C-alpha atoms as one frame of an Amber mdcrd trajectory, in Angstrom:
protein
  88.100  94.397  74.254  89.260  94.281  77.868  91.824  96.853  78.939  95.072
  95.724  80.554  96.275  97.774  83.507  99.805  98.244  84.786 100.297  98.182
  88.549 103.238  99.260  90.671 102.549  97.350  93.893 104.897  99.230  96.198
 106.026  98.673  99.751 104.861 102.160 100.768 102.590 103.317  97.938 101.057
 101.765  94.848  99.720 103.129  91.590  97.797 101.922  88.568  98.045 103.063
  84.964  96.535 102.326  81.577  97.676 103.082  78.049  95.645 105.794  76.335
  96.765 105.516  72.754 100.548 105.505  72.952 100.656 107.384  76.254 100.524
 105.812  79.720  97.981 107.466  82.026  98.353 107.086  85.797  94.874 106.815
  87.255  94.145 109.089  90.225  92.457 107.697  93.327  89.344 109.179  94.966
  91.507 111.679  96.839  92.876 112.918  93.504  96.441 111.683  94.046  98.334
 109.331  91.769  99.667 107.074  94.509  97.650 105.065  96.993  99.195 103.998
 100.315  99.830 100.231 100.363  97.985  99.952 103.664  95.029  97.849 104.809
  93.283  98.609 108.094  90.561  96.780 109.975  88.192  98.502 112.386  86.990
  96.871 115.604  83.684  96.242 113.793  85.563  94.283 111.123  85.268  96.914
 108.397  88.154  96.805 105.921  89.852 100.063 104.885  92.368 100.331 102.035
  94.673 103.170 101.027  94.562 106.709 102.390  91.628 106.024 104.715  93.577
 103.121 106.258  96.641 105.330 106.643  94.642 108.048 108.414  93.487 105.691
 111.150  96.827 103.861 111.530  98.085 106.000 114.437  95.051 105.197 116.568
  94.767 101.573 115.389  98.335 100.313 114.745  97.747  96.664 115.738  95.009
  96.313 113.128  96.676  98.246 110.308  98.921  96.342 107.899 101.636  98.146
 105.942 104.921  97.034 104.332 103.381  93.610 103.686 105.504  93.428 100.541
 108.437  92.672 102.866 106.627  89.465 103.917 105.135  88.183 100.662 106.474
  84.847  99.438 108.718  84.345 102.478 108.810  81.743 105.225 108.186  82.822
 108.821 111.642  81.676 109.943 113.483  83.749 107.303 115.780  86.456 108.634
 113.791  89.141 106.779 110.525  88.140 108.440 112.127  87.778 111.856 113.549
  91.289 111.483 110.114  92.602 110.417 108.447  91.095 113.507 110.606  93.401
 115.632 109.685  96.541 113.667 106.050  96.210 112.642 103.267  96.919 115.178
 100.884  94.244 113.919 101.181  90.574 114.860 103.060  88.284 112.469 102.704
  84.537 113.056 103.691  81.262 111.406 101.185  79.193 109.450 101.201  75.418
 109.924 103.308  75.027 106.770 105.851  77.649 107.889 104.500  80.467 105.727
 103.825  83.951 107.099 100.452  85.078 108.392  99.319  88.451 109.712  96.946
  88.128 112.669  94.266  90.810 112.783  91.278  90.666 115.132  91.894  86.952
 115.775  91.940  86.090 112.063  95.051  85.136 110.111  95.685  86.593 106.652
  98.429  85.653 104.213 100.524  88.479 102.749  98.957  87.522  99.406  95.476
  88.188 100.803  96.509  91.606 102.146  98.244  92.466  98.859  95.152  91.207
  97.034  93.077  93.750  98.958  95.393  96.535  97.783  95.352  95.231  94.204
  91.572  94.950  94.391  91.340  98.622  95.319  93.600  99.582  92.394  91.499
  97.416  90.054  88.360  99.176  91.311  89.965 102.585  90.675  90.815 101.558
  87.108  87.294 100.259  86.483  85.752 103.479  87.778  88.084 105.532  85.568
  87.570 103.411  82.441  83.879 102.701  82.981  84.546  99.050  82.145  85.521
  95.795  83.810  89.250  95.117  84.112  90.470  91.536  84.364  94.129  91.577
  83.257  97.233  93.282  84.605 100.984  93.576  84.461 102.553  94.046  87.905
 106.027  95.302  88.768 108.183  93.742  91.487 111.667  94.472  92.828 114.474
  92.973  90.737 115.643  90.975  93.777 112.298  89.124  94.185 112.803  85.367
  93.909 110.436  82.913  92.188 108.425  82.353  95.372 107.855  86.095  95.839
 106.925  86.533  92.178 104.439  83.652  92.349 102.978  85.054  95.575 102.471
  88.398  93.796 100.638  86.591  90.981  98.512  84.847  93.605  97.659  88.240
  95.115  96.527  89.391  91.685  94.321  86.318  91.326  92.785  87.014  94.753
  91.965  90.525  93.475  90.237  89.081  90.410  93.084  89.800  88.012  94.831
  87.548  85.538  98.469  88.612  85.865  99.861  88.493  82.342 103.383  89.379
  83.343 105.561  90.216  86.318 108.186  92.835  85.402 111.189  94.042  87.396
 110.657  97.638  88.534 113.888  98.980  86.951 113.028  97.171  83.707 109.604
  98.833  83.667 111.260 102.242  84.076 113.641 101.512  81.200 110.756 100.340
  78.993 108.786 103.498  79.793 111.784 105.634  78.832 112.034 103.881  75.471
 108.391 104.691  74.687 109.345 108.301  74.031 112.882 107.952  72.731 114.024
 106.614  69.388 117.718 107.538  69.592 120.275 104.941  70.672 121.930 106.011
  73.892 122.895 104.663  77.277 120.571 105.424  80.162 121.099 104.728  83.843
 117.963 103.607  85.668 117.729 103.949  89.445 114.696 102.669  91.316 114.133
 104.809  94.422 111.230 103.118  96.149 109.615 103.973  99.461 110.785 100.707
 100.998 114.482 101.102 100.187
């Protein structure tokens, strides 16, 4: 039976987890940490770097290092959010022919879904190494404010990574669900999502 992984695809960092019995287990990356930077870098030779290794080289290679791509996913180039991002991010953001967003790296254009797919692919690989088995299905969290276009774009990123996305869950909802795993008493709980991008 194939294992289903849970992924928090964050603006700043991402993580992947799996249920071990009734307990969720966050899978560590190769560096031994539980979060992986949501960063993709490209060397001048065209080599793709994902995670901590991409972050390490970002200061010397800012134009070819993509971070905060979650701010662009599922948006049109002319949107105020994307126009604001073009002023802050060091890499080149351009419009596709249909008005969507593209990130231009080494004279090649990538969609935010492709970049996110690279991050998701790395998380999938981590899970497969940990489990010793192929992983093909996932649940991915997104911000509660994501619209249908952004949610669909996140699913598309999962597909690019080789994952069937079974469900997209709001990040605060996921936190509330996780709390209920351990509690059986009826009580009111406040959930606050403090992400790296907020």
